[in-house]
Amino acid sequence: MAGLNSIALYGYPVSNYFNAVRGLLLEKGLEGDYISTSAKSDLDITNKNPMGKIPFIKTTEGFLSETLPIFEYIETTYPTPRLAPDAAYERALVRQLMNICQVYLEDPLRRLYPGVFMGEQNSSSVIAASKVTIDRAIGALEKMVQFSPYLLGSEITHADVFAFYIFDIGERVFRHTYNKSLLETLGGAADWHRTMVSRNSTQIVLADFEAAFSVYLNSKNAAWIEPKTNGWMYA
Ligand SMILES: N[C@@H](CCC(=O)N[C@@H](CS)C(=O)NCC(=O)O)C(=O)O
């Protein structure tokens, strides 16, 4: 990777987690090639990421997986420009938001992927259970986010980069399953999403996502059909 001799990124651009790490690297000015890898449980990958998931990175000291610790590692290794506050409490607030997004928003949305993106059916119990957790997460986020214009203030942080890729794919899942907009459900999120889309890093990541996602949806005979209209997410 250009300017990124000590970190190599593994994964593929359909993954919101992979895209979040790539987005952070780009925000740090660390664009370069990545090593295209799909998630598997074979030895070839589990000796690099014990869970066999993507993304993972290779550092000068060894492999590292799980997106939140990868964010932390990148921030410590490449502190400029800063995307996480120095002060312990403020930094922990950023992490708190990311954790809530990962556990209570991303995870229940992901449980719906089979019926939306993978040519399978979601059971009514999964649809109902996911909605309960997503609603609770949105209620929590309403209490936490500022949208001024970023989630936690005037400066972009890890929370924006991480949450953006959850909301971006989550909008598709939520619309398809519940027939309403996730971005509209969290008031102010549509403007924040627009702000994030306008960033150079996001444009690069989304260009690769859209190309790879279209191939993925076709290969899975997905129920979700990607709208062709520009700005459909805000309609
Ligand atoms: N907790 C992990 C989640 C990563 C994850 O779920 N990656 C997906 C792709 S978006 C994956 O590898 N799925 C395949 C699998 O679960 O086996 C992280 O923070 O990186």
GROMACS .gro file of C-alpha atoms and ligand atoms in nm:
model
  255
    1MET     CA    1   0.000   0.000   0.000
    2ALA     CA    2   0.135   0.343  -0.093
    3GLY     CA    3   0.258   0.515   0.222
    4LEU     CA    4   0.129   0.218   0.414
    5ASN     CA    5   0.429  -0.009   0.433
    6SER     CA    6   0.353  -0.137   0.778
    7ILE     CA    7  -0.017  -0.225   0.738
    8ALA     CA    8  -0.180  -0.448   0.476
    9LEU     CA    9  -0.558  -0.477   0.467
   10TYR     CA   10  -0.738  -0.804   0.383
   11GLY     CA   11  -1.103  -0.839   0.288
   12TYR     CA   12  -1.342  -0.736   0.012
   13PRO     CA   13  -1.550  -0.427  -0.056
   14VAL     CA   14  -1.898  -0.575  -0.003
   15SER     CA   15  -1.822  -0.589   0.371
   16ASN     CA   16  -1.922  -0.288   0.580
   17TYR     CA   17  -1.648  -0.375   0.830
   18PHE     CA   18  -1.383  -0.393   0.559
   19ASN     CA   19  -1.512  -0.066   0.411
   20ALA     CA   20  -1.494   0.104   0.751
   21VAL     CA   21  -1.127   0.008   0.796
   22ARG     CA   22  -1.048   0.115   0.442
   23GLY     CA   23  -1.237   0.440   0.502
   24LEU     CA   24  -1.029   0.509   0.811
   25LEU     CA   25  -0.704   0.435   0.627
   26LEU     CA   26  -0.808   0.678   0.354
   27GLU     CA   27  -0.895   0.945   0.611
   28LYS     CA   28  -0.540   0.898   0.736
   29GLY     CA   29  -0.408   0.950   0.382
   30LEU     CA   30  -0.310   0.584   0.360
   31GLU     CA   31  -0.469   0.473   0.034
   32GLY     CA   32  -0.326   0.174  -0.145
   33ASP     CA   33  -0.406  -0.173  -0.266
   34TYR     CA   34  -0.574  -0.423  -0.042
   35ILE     CA   35  -0.551  -0.799  -0.050
   36SER     CA   36  -0.881  -0.941  -0.172
   37THR     CA   37  -0.983  -1.213   0.071
   38SER     CA   38  -1.318  -1.370   0.153
   39ALA     CA   39  -1.423  -1.499   0.492
   40LYS     CA   40  -1.360  -1.871   0.542
   41SER     CA   41  -1.298  -2.110   0.821
   42ASP     CA   42  -0.997  -2.285   0.665
   43LEU     CA   43  -0.646  -2.276   0.804
   44ASP     CA   44  -0.527  -2.035   0.542
   45ILE     CA   45  -0.733  -1.757   0.697
   46THR     CA   46  -0.778  -1.872   1.057
   47ASN     CA   47  -0.403  -1.851   1.116
   48LYS     CA   48  -0.439  -1.482   1.030
   49ASN     CA   49  -0.779  -1.417   1.191
   50PRO     CA   50  -0.886  -1.687   1.439
   51MET     CA   51  -1.257  -1.626   1.365
   52GLY     CA   52  -1.205  -1.661   0.990
   53LYS     CA   53  -1.381  -1.330   0.927
   54ILE     CA   54  -1.282  -1.023   0.733
   55PRO     CA   55  -1.138  -0.766   0.765
   56PHE     CA   56  -0.800  -0.826   0.921
   57ILE     CA   57  -0.471  -0.645   0.885
   58LYS     CA   58  -0.108  -0.747   0.875
   59THR     CA   59   0.119  -0.525   1.082
   60THR     CA   60   0.495  -0.537   1.132
   61GLU     CA   61   0.422  -0.727   1.454
   62GLY     CA   62   0.166  -0.974   1.326
   63PHE     CA   63  -0.196  -1.008   1.218
   64LEU     CA   64  -0.483  -0.827   1.386
   65SER     CA   65  -0.857  -0.877   1.350
   66GLU     CA   66  -1.184  -0.725   1.472
   67THR     CA   67  -1.261  -0.380   1.340
   68LEU     CA   68  -1.265  -0.185   1.668
   69PRO     CA   69  -0.915  -0.291   1.777
   70ILE     CA   70  -0.797  -0.237   1.419
   71PHE     CA   71  -0.928   0.122   1.440
   72GLU     CA   72  -0.742   0.167   1.769
   73TYR     CA   73  -0.421   0.026   1.625
   74ILE     CA   74  -0.437   0.252   1.319
   75GLU     CA   75  -0.507   0.557   1.536
   76THR     CA   76  -0.210   0.486   1.761
   77THR     CA   77   0.022   0.406   1.473
   78TYR     CA   78  -0.089   0.694   1.252
   79PRO     CA   79  -0.216   0.967   1.488
   80THR     CA   80  -0.235   1.237   1.220
   81PRO     CA   81  -0.492   1.350   1.128
   82ARG     CA   82  -0.653   1.266   1.460
   83LEU     CA   83  -0.985   1.080   1.444
   84ALA     CA   84  -1.021   0.994   1.813
   85PRO     CA   85  -0.990   1.237   2.104
   86ASP     CA   86  -0.686   1.214   2.333
   87ALA     CA   87  -0.879   1.262   2.655
   88ALA     CA   88  -0.980   0.930   2.806
   89TYR     CA   89  -1.347   1.006   2.865
   90GLU     CA   90  -1.409   1.167   2.524
   91ARG     CA   91  -1.230   0.879   2.355
   92ALA     CA   92  -1.438   0.627   2.547
   93LEU     CA   93  -1.756   0.809   2.437
   94VAL     CA   94  -1.652   0.756   2.075
   95ARG     CA   95  -1.599   0.388   2.151
   96GLN     CA   96  -1.931   0.368   2.335
   97LEU     CA   97  -2.113   0.490   2.026
   98MET     CA   98  -1.928   0.244   1.805
   99ASN     CA   99  -2.007  -0.044   2.039
  100ILE     CA  100  -2.376   0.039   2.044
  101CYS     CA  101  -2.380   0.060   1.665
  102GLN     CA  102  -2.199  -0.271   1.629
  103VAL     CA  103  -2.389  -0.479   1.883
  104TYR     CA  104  -2.741  -0.335   1.874
  105LEU     CA  105  -2.770  -0.202   1.519
  106GLU     CA  106  -2.530  -0.384   1.289
  107ASP     CA  107  -2.589  -0.728   1.438
  108PRO     CA  108  -2.972  -0.731   1.414
  109LEU     CA  109  -2.952  -0.581   1.063
  110ARG     CA  110  -2.704  -0.855   0.966
  111ARG     CA  111  -2.947  -1.124   1.083
  112LEU     CA  112  -3.175  -1.003   0.803
  113TYR     CA  113  -2.912  -1.031   0.527
  114PRO     CA  114  -3.017  -1.385   0.423
  115GLY     CA  115  -3.367  -1.275   0.317
  116VAL     CA  116  -3.257  -0.941   0.171
  117PHE     CA  117  -2.925  -1.011   0.000
  118MET     CA  118  -2.876  -1.388  -0.011
  119GLY     CA  119  -3.179  -1.533  -0.186
  120GLU     CA  120  -3.319  -1.687   0.132
  121GLN     CA  121  -3.628  -1.616   0.345
  122ASN     CA  122  -3.626  -1.438   0.680
  123SER     CA  123  -3.861  -1.585   0.939
  124SER     CA  124  -4.119  -1.355   1.095
  125SER     CA  125  -3.959  -1.418   1.435
  126VAL     CA  126  -3.618  -1.293   1.315
  127ILE     CA  127  -3.782  -0.992   1.151
  128ALA     CA  128  -3.967  -0.906   1.470
  129ALA     CA  129  -3.672  -0.969   1.705
  130SER     CA  130  -3.436  -0.759   1.493
  131LYS     CA  131  -3.684  -0.470   1.493
  132VAL     CA  132  -3.701  -0.464   1.872
  133THR     CA  133  -3.322  -0.435   1.904
  134ILE     CA  134  -3.287  -0.186   1.617
  135ASP     CA  135  -3.558   0.037   1.768
  136ARG     CA  136  -3.381   0.028   2.102
  137ALA     CA  137  -3.048   0.116   1.935
  138ILE     CA  138  -3.208   0.408   1.748
  139GLY     CA  139  -3.357   0.528   2.078
  140ALA     CA  140  -3.009   0.515   2.234
  141LEU     CA  141  -2.847   0.694   1.940
  142GLU     CA  142  -3.109   0.971   1.958
  143LYS     CA  143  -2.981   1.046   2.306
  144MET     CA  144  -2.616   1.043   2.203
  145VAL     CA  145  -2.563   1.193   1.861
  146GLN     CA  146  -2.519   1.563   1.783
  147PHE     CA  147  -2.506   1.580   1.401
  148SER     CA  148  -2.315   1.906   1.414
  149PRO     CA  149  -2.236   1.798   1.146
  150TYR     CA  150  -2.066   1.481   1.274
  151LEU     CA  151  -2.204   1.231   1.522
  152LEU     CA  152  -2.018   1.368   1.822
  153GLY     CA  153  -1.946   1.725   1.725
  154SER     CA  154  -1.772   1.940   1.469
  155GLU     CA  155  -1.490   1.696   1.397
  156ILE     CA  156  -1.511   1.361   1.226
  157THR     CA  157  -1.421   1.068   1.452
  158HIS     CA  158  -1.394   0.689   1.429
  159ALA     CA  159  -1.762   0.676   1.520
  160ASP     CA  160  -1.861   0.851   1.195
  161VAL     CA  161  -1.648   0.628   0.975
  162PHE     CA  162  -1.764   0.309   1.147
  163ALA     CA  163  -2.134   0.401   1.172
  164PHE     CA  164  -2.152   0.533   0.816
  165TYR     CA  165  -2.094   0.192   0.662
  166ILE     CA  166  -2.346   0.033   0.897
  167PHE     CA  167  -2.615   0.286   0.807
  168ASP     CA  168  -2.531   0.276   0.437
  169ILE     CA  169  -2.591  -0.097   0.395
  170GLY     CA  170  -2.846  -0.096   0.678
  171GLU     CA  171  -3.065   0.149   0.486
  172ARG     CA  172  -3.114  -0.117   0.220
  173VAL     CA  173  -3.190  -0.392   0.472
  174PHE     CA  174  -3.429  -0.178   0.675
  175ARG     CA  175  -3.621  -0.046   0.373
  176HIS     CA  176  -3.659  -0.389   0.222
  177THR     CA  177  -3.771  -0.550   0.548
  178TYR     CA  178  -3.974  -0.279   0.721
  179ASN     CA  179  -4.068  -0.062   0.423
  180LYS     CA  180  -3.928   0.254   0.577
  181SER     CA  181  -3.604   0.449   0.587
  182LEU     CA  182  -3.350   0.384   0.861
  183LEU     CA  183  -3.193   0.727   0.800
  184GLU     CA  184  -3.532   0.894   0.845
  185THR     CA  185  -3.599   0.693   1.158
  186LEU     CA  186  -3.298   0.856   1.326
  187GLY     CA  187  -3.378   1.225   1.272
  188GLY     CA  188  -3.083   1.417   1.123
  189ALA     CA  189  -2.910   1.103   0.998
  190ALA     CA  190  -2.986   1.174   0.631
  191ASP     CA  191  -2.794   1.506   0.640
  192TRP     CA  192  -2.509   1.338   0.825
  193HIS     CA  193  -2.506   1.058   0.565
  194ARG     CA  194  -2.484   1.321   0.288
  195THR     CA  195  -2.195   1.491   0.467
  196MET     CA  196  -2.013   1.161   0.492
  197VAL     CA  197  -2.083   1.070   0.128
  198SER     CA  198  -1.925   1.399   0.018
  199ARG     CA  199  -1.590   1.305   0.173
  200ASN     CA  200  -1.319   1.192  -0.062
  201SER     CA  201  -1.251   0.876   0.139
  202THR     CA  202  -1.616   0.772   0.121
  203GLN     CA  203  -1.634   0.832  -0.254
  204ILE     CA  204  -1.341   0.596  -0.311
  205VAL     CA  205  -1.482   0.325  -0.083
  206LEU     CA  206  -1.836   0.351  -0.222
  207ALA     CA  207  -1.719   0.328  -0.584
  208ASP     CA  208  -1.562  -0.011  -0.513
  209PHE     CA  209  -1.855  -0.116  -0.292
  210GLU     CA  210  -2.114  -0.044  -0.560
  211ALA     CA  211  -1.929  -0.241  -0.828
  212ALA     CA  212  -1.869  -0.541  -0.600
  213PHE     CA  213  -2.216  -0.528  -0.444
  214SER     CA  214  -2.389  -0.544  -0.781
  215VAL     CA  215  -2.195  -0.863  -0.869
  216TYR     CA  216  -2.270  -1.004  -0.523
  217LEU     CA  217  -2.646  -0.940  -0.546
  218ASN     CA  218  -2.665  -1.108  -0.888
  219SER     CA  219  -2.466  -1.407  -0.769
  220LYS     CA  220  -2.701  -1.456  -0.471
  221ASN     CA  221  -3.026  -1.400  -0.659
  222ALA     CA  222  -3.102  -1.133  -0.400
  223ALA     CA  223  -3.451  -1.006  -0.325
  224TRP     CA  224  -3.307  -0.655  -0.289
  225ILE     CA  225  -3.290  -0.464  -0.617
  226GLU     CA  226  -3.059  -0.167  -0.601
  227PRO     CA  227  -3.249   0.151  -0.703
  228LYS     CA  228  -3.102   0.330  -1.005
  229THR     CA  229  -3.217   0.678  -0.897
  230ASN     CA  230  -2.951   0.911  -0.757
  231GLY     CA  231  -3.022   1.011  -0.400
  232TRP     CA  232  -3.279   0.731  -0.349
  233MET     CA  233  -3.166   0.693   0.011
  234TYR     CA  234  -3.297   1.036   0.100
  235ALA     CA  235  -3.633   0.996  -0.076
  236LIG     N1  236  -1.676  -0.847   1.474
  236LIG     C1  237  -1.612  -0.848   1.344
  236LIG     C2  238  -1.720  -0.871   1.239
  236LIG     C3  239  -1.663  -0.892   1.101
  236LIG     C4  240  -1.764  -0.959   1.009
  236LIG     O1  241  -1.874  -0.999   1.051
  236LIG     N2  242  -1.725  -0.972   0.885
  236LIG     C5  243  -1.813  -1.039   0.791
  236LIG     C6  244  -1.811  -0.968   0.657
  236LIG     S1  245  -1.889  -0.811   0.673
  236LIG     C7  246  -1.765  -1.181   0.773
  236LIG     O2  247  -1.647  -1.207   0.772
  236LIG     N3  248  -1.862  -1.273   0.761
  236LIG     C8  249  -1.835  -1.412   0.739
  236LIG     C9  250  -1.854  -1.496   0.861
  236LIG     O3  251  -1.911  -1.450   0.960
  236LIG     O4  252  -1.811  -1.612   0.856
  236LIG    C10  253  -1.534  -0.719   1.323
  236LIG     O5  254  -1.549  -0.629   1.404
  236LIG     O6  255  -1.454  -0.708   1.229
   0.00000   0.00000   0.00000
